[in-house]
PDB file of C-alpha atoms and ligand atoms in Angstrom:
ATOM      1  CA  MET A 282      30.679   8.113 -21.497  1.00  0.00           C
ATOM      2  CA  THR A 283      27.861   8.606 -19.058  1.00  0.00           C
ATOM      3  CA  ALA A 284      29.214   9.399 -15.705  1.00  0.00           C
ATOM      4  CA  PRO A 285      27.509   7.351 -12.668  1.00  0.00           C
ATOM      5  CA  VAL A 286      26.353  10.502 -11.187  1.00  0.00           C
ATOM      6  CA  GLN A 287      24.299  11.321 -14.568  1.00  0.00           C
ATOM      7  CA  SER A 288      22.634   7.974 -14.798  1.00  0.00           C
ATOM      8  CA  LEU A 289      21.523   8.602 -11.392  1.00  0.00           C
ATOM      9  CA  THR A 290      20.077  11.808 -12.225  1.00  0.00           C
ATOM     10  CA  ARG A 291      18.410  10.717 -15.382  1.00  0.00           C
ATOM     11  CA  ALA A 292      16.711   8.066 -13.441  1.00  0.00           C
ATOM     12  CA  LEU A 293      15.640  10.359 -10.854  1.00  0.00           C
ATOM     13  CA  MET A 294      13.827  12.668 -13.839  1.00  0.00           C
ATOM     14  CA  PHE A 295      12.827  10.066 -15.007  1.00  0.00           C
ATOM     15  CA  ALA A 296      10.808   8.723 -11.995  1.00  0.00           C
ATOM     16  CA  ALA A 297       9.751  12.467 -10.780  1.00  0.00           C
ATOM     17  CA  GLN A 298       8.111  12.699 -14.146  1.00  0.00           C
ATOM     18  CA  LYS A 299       6.236   9.238 -14.376  1.00  0.00           C
ATOM     19  CA  HIS A 300       5.120   9.896 -10.610  1.00  0.00           C
ATOM     20  CA  THR A 301       4.200  13.503 -11.076  1.00  0.00           C
ATOM     21  CA  ASP A 302       0.590  13.666 -10.188  1.00  0.00           C
ATOM     22  CA  GLN A 303       1.142  10.860  -7.587  1.00  0.00           C
ATOM     23  CA  ARG A 304       0.975  11.969  -3.728  1.00  0.00           C
ATOM     24  CA  ARG A 305       1.914   9.968  -0.442  1.00  0.00           C
ATOM     25  CA  LYS A 306      -0.850   8.628   1.777  1.00  0.00           C
ATOM     26  CA  GLY A 307       0.486  10.912   4.686  1.00  0.00           C
ATOM     27  CA  ALA A 308      -1.783  13.749   6.551  1.00  0.00           C
ATOM     28  CA  ARG A 309       0.927  16.217   4.615  1.00  0.00           C
ATOM     29  CA  ALA A 310       0.352  14.153   1.080  1.00  0.00           C
ATOM     30  CA  GLU A 311       4.096  14.968   0.227  1.00  0.00           C
ATOM     31  CA  PRO A 312       4.927  14.912  -3.164  1.00  0.00           C
ATOM     32  CA  TYR A 313       5.756  10.988  -4.061  1.00  0.00           C
ATOM     33  CA  VAL A 314       9.074  11.819  -5.039  1.00  0.00           C
ATOM     34  CA  ASN A 315      10.198  12.421  -1.541  1.00  0.00           C
ATOM     35  CA  HIS A 316       9.894   8.762  -1.075  1.00  0.00           C
ATOM     36  CA  LEU A 317      11.708   7.730  -3.793  1.00  0.00           C
ATOM     37  CA  ILE A 318      14.871  10.329  -2.928  1.00  0.00           C
ATOM     38  CA  ASP A 319      14.351   8.859   0.365  1.00  0.00           C
ATOM     39  CA  VAL A 320      14.904   5.384  -0.836  1.00  0.00           C
ATOM     40  CA  VAL A 321      17.546   6.767  -2.968  1.00  0.00           C
ATOM     41  CA  ASP A 322      19.545   8.199   0.181  1.00  0.00           C
ATOM     42  CA  THR A 323      18.869   5.210   2.497  1.00  0.00           C
ATOM     43  CA  LEU A 324      20.487   3.054  -0.314  1.00  0.00           C
ATOM     44  CA  ALA A 325      23.287   5.697  -0.790  1.00  0.00           C
ATOM     45  CA  ARG A 326      24.180   6.140   2.981  1.00  0.00           C
ATOM     46  CA  HIS A 327      24.439   2.160   3.497  1.00  0.00           C
ATOM     47  CA  THR A 328      26.055   1.006   0.585  1.00  0.00           C
ATOM     48  CA  GLY A 329      28.763   4.240   0.135  1.00  0.00           C
ATOM     49  CA  GLY A 330      26.979   4.868  -3.375  1.00  0.00           C
ATOM     50  CA  ALA A 331      29.581   3.020  -5.479  1.00  0.00           C
ATOM     51  CA  ASP A 332      26.707   1.065  -7.390  1.00  0.00           C
ATOM     52  CA  VAL A 333      25.096   3.610  -9.334  1.00  0.00           C
ATOM     53  CA  GLU A 334      22.571   1.046 -10.802  1.00  0.00           C
ATOM     54  CA  LEU A 335      21.409   0.056  -7.394  1.00  0.00           C
ATOM     55  CA  LEU A 336      20.565   3.723  -6.684  1.00  0.00           C
ATOM     56  CA  MET A 337      19.270   3.852 -10.145  1.00  0.00           C
ATOM     57  CA  ALA A 338      16.707   0.933  -9.314  1.00  0.00           C
ATOM     58  CA  GLY A 339      16.161   2.829  -5.814  1.00  0.00           C
ATOM     59  CA  ALA A 340      14.704   5.649  -7.991  1.00  0.00           C
ATOM     60  CA  LEU A 341      12.885   3.834 -10.241  1.00  0.00           C
ATOM     61  CA  HIS A 342      11.354   1.013  -8.053  1.00  0.00           C
ATOM     62  CA  ASP A 343       7.811   1.885  -7.994  1.00  0.00           C
ATOM     63  CA  THR A 344       7.408   2.799 -11.829  1.00  0.00           C
ATOM     64  CA  ILE A 345       6.271  -0.340 -13.145  1.00  0.00           C
ATOM     65  CA  GLU A 346       3.569  -1.098 -10.263  1.00  0.00           C
ATOM     66  CA  ASP A 347       2.351   2.519 -10.006  1.00  0.00           C
ATOM     67  CA  THR A 348       3.089   4.698 -12.731  1.00  0.00           C
ATOM     68  CA  GLY A 349       1.877   1.927 -16.155  1.00  0.00           C
ATOM     69  CA  THR A 350       5.834   2.006 -17.109  1.00  0.00           C
ATOM     70  CA  THR A 351       6.945  -0.961 -18.636  1.00  0.00           C
ATOM     71  CA  TYR A 352       9.875  -3.450 -18.191  1.00  0.00           C
ATOM     72  CA  GLU A 353      10.873  -2.954 -21.586  1.00  0.00           C
ATOM     73  CA  GLU A 354      10.542   1.311 -21.338  1.00  0.00           C
ATOM     74  CA  LEU A 355      13.049   0.744 -18.301  1.00  0.00           C
ATOM     75  CA  LYS A 356      15.389  -1.842 -19.841  1.00  0.00           C
ATOM     76  CA  ARG A 357      15.559   0.707 -23.226  1.00  0.00           C
ATOM     77  CA  ALA A 358      16.317   3.906 -21.193  1.00  0.00           C
ATOM     78  CA  PHE A 359      18.510   2.269 -18.439  1.00  0.00           C
ATOM     79  CA  GLY A 360      19.507  -1.318 -19.357  1.00  0.00           C
ATOM     80  CA  GLU A 361      18.525  -4.894 -18.365  1.00  0.00           C
ATOM     81  CA  ASN A 362      20.158  -4.596 -14.905  1.00  0.00           C
ATOM     82  CA  VAL A 363      18.512  -1.968 -13.716  1.00  0.00           C
ATOM     83  CA  ALA A 364      14.995  -3.040 -15.231  1.00  0.00           C
ATOM     84  CA  ASP A 365      15.635  -6.360 -14.041  1.00  0.00           C
ATOM     85  CA  ILE A 366      15.741  -5.082 -10.158  1.00  0.00           C
ATOM     86  CA  VAL A 367      12.954  -2.759 -10.276  1.00  0.00           C
ATOM     87  CA  ARG A 368      10.639  -5.826 -11.921  1.00  0.00           C
ATOM     88  CA  GLU A 369      11.845  -7.720  -8.689  1.00  0.00           C
ATOM     89  CA  CYS A 370      10.458  -5.088  -6.582  1.00  0.00           C
ATOM     90  CA  THR A 371       7.301  -5.435  -8.607  1.00  0.00           C
ATOM     91  CA  ASP A 372       3.916  -6.601  -7.568  1.00  0.00           C
ATOM     92  CA  ASP A 373       1.788  -8.875  -9.543  1.00  0.00           C
ATOM     93  CA  LYS A 374      -1.143  -6.206  -9.677  1.00  0.00           C
ATOM     94  CA  SER A 375      -3.625  -8.837 -11.240  1.00  0.00           C
ATOM     95  CA  LEU A 376      -3.475 -10.635  -7.823  1.00  0.00           C
ATOM     96  CA  PRO A 377      -5.925  -9.361  -4.599  1.00  0.00           C
ATOM     97  CA  LYS A 378      -4.015  -7.042  -2.369  1.00  0.00           C
ATOM     98  CA  MET A 379      -3.892  -9.524   0.542  1.00  0.00           C
ATOM     99  CA  GLU A 380      -2.377 -12.223  -1.742  1.00  0.00           C
ATOM    100  CA  ARG A 381       0.439  -9.618  -3.290  1.00  0.00           C
ATOM    101  CA  LYS A 382       0.914  -8.519   0.618  1.00  0.00           C
ATOM    102  CA  ARG A 383       1.681 -12.724   1.335  1.00  0.00           C
ATOM    103  CA  LEU A 384       3.891 -13.202  -1.628  1.00  0.00           C
ATOM    104  CA  GLN A 385       6.242 -10.292  -0.694  1.00  0.00           C
ATOM    105  CA  ALA A 386       6.844 -11.764   2.260  1.00  0.00           C
ATOM    106  CA  GLU A 387       7.228 -15.650   0.872  1.00  0.00           C
ATOM    107  CA  ASN A 388       9.123 -14.350  -2.237  1.00  0.00           C
ATOM    108  CA  ALA A 389      11.583 -11.963  -0.504  1.00  0.00           C
ATOM    109  CA  PRO A 390      14.316 -14.727   0.189  1.00  0.00           C
ATOM    110  CA  HIS A 391      14.533 -15.675  -3.874  1.00  0.00           C
ATOM    111  CA  LYS A 392      15.157 -12.235  -5.088  1.00  0.00           C
ATOM    112  CA  SER A 393      18.522 -10.894  -5.768  1.00  0.00           C
ATOM    113  CA  ALA A 394      20.949  -8.879  -3.369  1.00  0.00           C
ATOM    114  CA  ARG A 395      20.104  -6.222  -5.061  1.00  0.00           C
ATOM    115  CA  ALA A 396      16.492  -6.204  -5.435  1.00  0.00           C
ATOM    116  CA  ARG A 397      16.596  -6.989  -1.208  1.00  0.00           C
ATOM    117  CA  MET A 398      18.419  -3.586  -0.642  1.00  0.00           C
ATOM    118  CA  VAL A 399      15.805  -1.665  -2.373  1.00  0.00           C
ATOM    119  CA  LYS A 400      13.116  -3.627  -0.920  1.00  0.00           C
ATOM    120  CA  MET A 401      14.663  -3.087   2.841  1.00  0.00           C
ATOM    121  CA  ALA A 402      15.273   0.972   1.983  1.00  0.00           C
ATOM    122  CA  ASP A 403      11.451   1.175   0.910  1.00  0.00           C
ATOM    123  CA  LYS A 404       9.747  -0.763   3.947  1.00  0.00           C
ATOM    124  CA  THR A 405      12.408   1.983   5.642  1.00  0.00           C
ATOM    125  CA  SER A 406      11.157   4.905   3.695  1.00  0.00           C
ATOM    126  CA  ASN A 407       7.600   4.011   4.685  1.00  0.00           C
ATOM    127  CA  LEU A 408       8.203   3.363   8.364  1.00  0.00           C
ATOM    128  CA  LYS A 409       9.819   6.775   8.560  1.00  0.00           C
ATOM    129  CA  SER A 410       6.571   7.905   6.979  1.00  0.00           C
ATOM    130  CA  ILE A 411       3.746   6.235   9.352  1.00  0.00           C
ATOM    131  CA  LEU A 412       5.636   7.508  12.203  1.00  0.00           C
ATOM    132  CA  GLU A 413       6.268  11.492  10.925  1.00  0.00           C
ATOM    133  CA  SER A 414       3.030  11.717   8.722  1.00  0.00           C
ATOM    134  CA  PRO A 415       0.655   9.208   9.046  1.00  0.00           C
ATOM    135  CA  PRO A 416      -2.335   8.552   6.837  1.00  0.00           C
ATOM    136  CA  PRO A 417      -4.877  10.604   8.678  1.00  0.00           C
ATOM    137  CA  ASP A 418      -7.656   7.424   8.633  1.00  0.00           C
ATOM    138  CA  TRP A 419      -5.018   4.951   9.721  1.00  0.00           C
ATOM    139  CA  ASN A 420      -5.644   4.188  13.729  1.00  0.00           C
ATOM    140  CA  ASP A 421      -2.527   2.556  15.903  1.00  0.00           C
ATOM    141  CA  THR A 422      -3.611  -1.258  15.087  1.00  0.00           C
ATOM    142  CA  ARG A 423      -3.702  -0.539  11.326  1.00  0.00           C
ATOM    143  CA  LYS A 424      -0.236   1.186  11.660  1.00  0.00           C
ATOM    144  CA  LEU A 425       1.131  -1.624  13.964  1.00  0.00           C
ATOM    145  CA  GLU A 426       0.003  -4.307  11.309  1.00  0.00           C
ATOM    146  CA  TYR A 427       1.719  -2.599   8.353  1.00  0.00           C
ATOM    147  CA  PHE A 428       4.725  -2.239  10.952  1.00  0.00           C
ATOM    148  CA  ASN A 429       4.420  -6.057  11.186  1.00  0.00           C
ATOM    149  CA  TRP A 430       4.135  -7.173   7.816  1.00  0.00           C
ATOM    150  CA  SER A 431       7.009  -4.669   6.679  1.00  0.00           C
ATOM    151  CA  LYS A 432       9.014  -6.600   9.314  1.00  0.00           C
ATOM    152  CA  SER A 433       8.212 -10.261   7.641  1.00  0.00           C
ATOM    153  CA  VAL A 434       9.454  -8.685   4.450  1.00  0.00           C
ATOM    154  CA  VAL A 435      12.774  -7.659   5.551  1.00  0.00           C
ATOM    155  CA  ASP A 436      13.406 -10.941   7.360  1.00  0.00           C
ATOM    156  CA  GLY A 437      13.333 -12.276   3.817  1.00  0.00           C
ATOM    157  CA  CYS A 438      15.806  -9.603   2.584  1.00  0.00           C
ATOM    158  CA  ARG A 439      18.423 -10.271   5.630  1.00  0.00           C
ATOM    159  CA  GLY A 440      21.722 -11.173   5.041  1.00  0.00           C
ATOM    160  CA  VAL A 441      23.018  -8.638   2.538  1.00  0.00           C
ATOM    161  CA  ASN A 442      23.206  -5.214   4.067  1.00  0.00           C
ATOM    162  CA  ALA A 443      23.917  -5.072   7.902  1.00  0.00           C
ATOM    163  CA  GLY A 444      23.289  -1.223   7.919  1.00  0.00           C
ATOM    164  CA  LEU A 445      19.953  -1.157   6.292  1.00  0.00           C
ATOM    165  CA  GLU A 446      18.944  -4.126   8.567  1.00  0.00           C
ATOM    166  CA  ARG A 447      19.845  -2.207  11.489  1.00  0.00           C
ATOM    167  CA  GLU A 448      18.196   1.189  10.314  1.00  0.00           C
ATOM    168  CA  PHE A 449      14.826  -0.696   9.783  1.00  0.00           C
ATOM    169  CA  ASP A 450      14.887  -2.345  13.103  1.00  0.00           C
ATOM    170  CA  ASP A 451      15.383   0.679  15.000  1.00  0.00           C
ATOM    171  CA  LEU A 452      12.133   2.141  13.149  1.00  0.00           C
ATOM    172  CA  HIS A 453      10.136  -0.886  13.967  1.00  0.00           C
ATOM    173  CA  LYS A 454      10.854  -1.064  17.222  1.00  0.00           C
ATOM    174  CA  LYS A 455       9.993   2.463  17.742  1.00  0.00           C
ATOM    175  CA  GLY A 456       6.810   1.899  15.788  1.00  0.00           C
ATOM    176  CA  LEU A 457       5.979  -1.010  18.455  1.00  0.00           C
ATOM    177  CA  ALA A 458       6.882   1.337  21.376  1.00  0.00           C
ATOM    178  CA  THR A 459       4.503   4.064  20.191  1.00  0.00           C
ATOM    179  CA  PHE A 460       1.639   2.211  18.859  1.00  0.00           C
ATOM    180  CA  LYS A 461      -1.012   1.414  21.274  1.00  0.00           C
ATOM    181  CA  PRO A 462      -3.387  -0.995  19.802  1.00  0.00           C
ATOM    182  CA  LYS A 463      -7.245  -0.908  21.357  1.00  0.00           C
ATOM    183  CA  ALA A 464      -7.456  -4.061  23.813  1.00  0.00           C
ATOM    184  CA  ALA A 465      -9.615  -6.788  21.943  1.00  0.00           C
TER     185      ALA A 465
HETATM  186 ZN1  LIG B 614       8.077   2.449  -2.692  1.00  0.00          ZN
END
């Protein structure tokens, strides 16, 4: 029998290895794994941590999209439930970026409750990063665009976890008060 915490650490180890060479876009170029642990921590704080498959999916949520990991590989290593959540959180990279962003917002309400929680935690982590260590080449207009697009995705995820919504909304509000777009 594998204890839940062991399943989680195995997922974290797998994700850390897959993302080894990746950095966040922020000025400090944080190790990518900081983002993954932030997502797991955010999910754990708002759910009490009882659903280990949810936390594992949080750790693995960017592996298919960003590291070339396959669905089959995840299914073999972590089971179908976890692999399914990660697949639900994966964009179709054959589509142009703008289209992918549009589809994220449009498809969010049709995702499973667990995928919607992972997506909210992911967006929460990204807003936090932009507030704390923004990409050096992003001006306030670009940051605001990102914040508002993220909100359109989170709006499609609402109804499954009030705490996650609240944390995201507080950060979103903070961004709106902080970033000053240039007058057109
Ligand atoms: Zn992510």
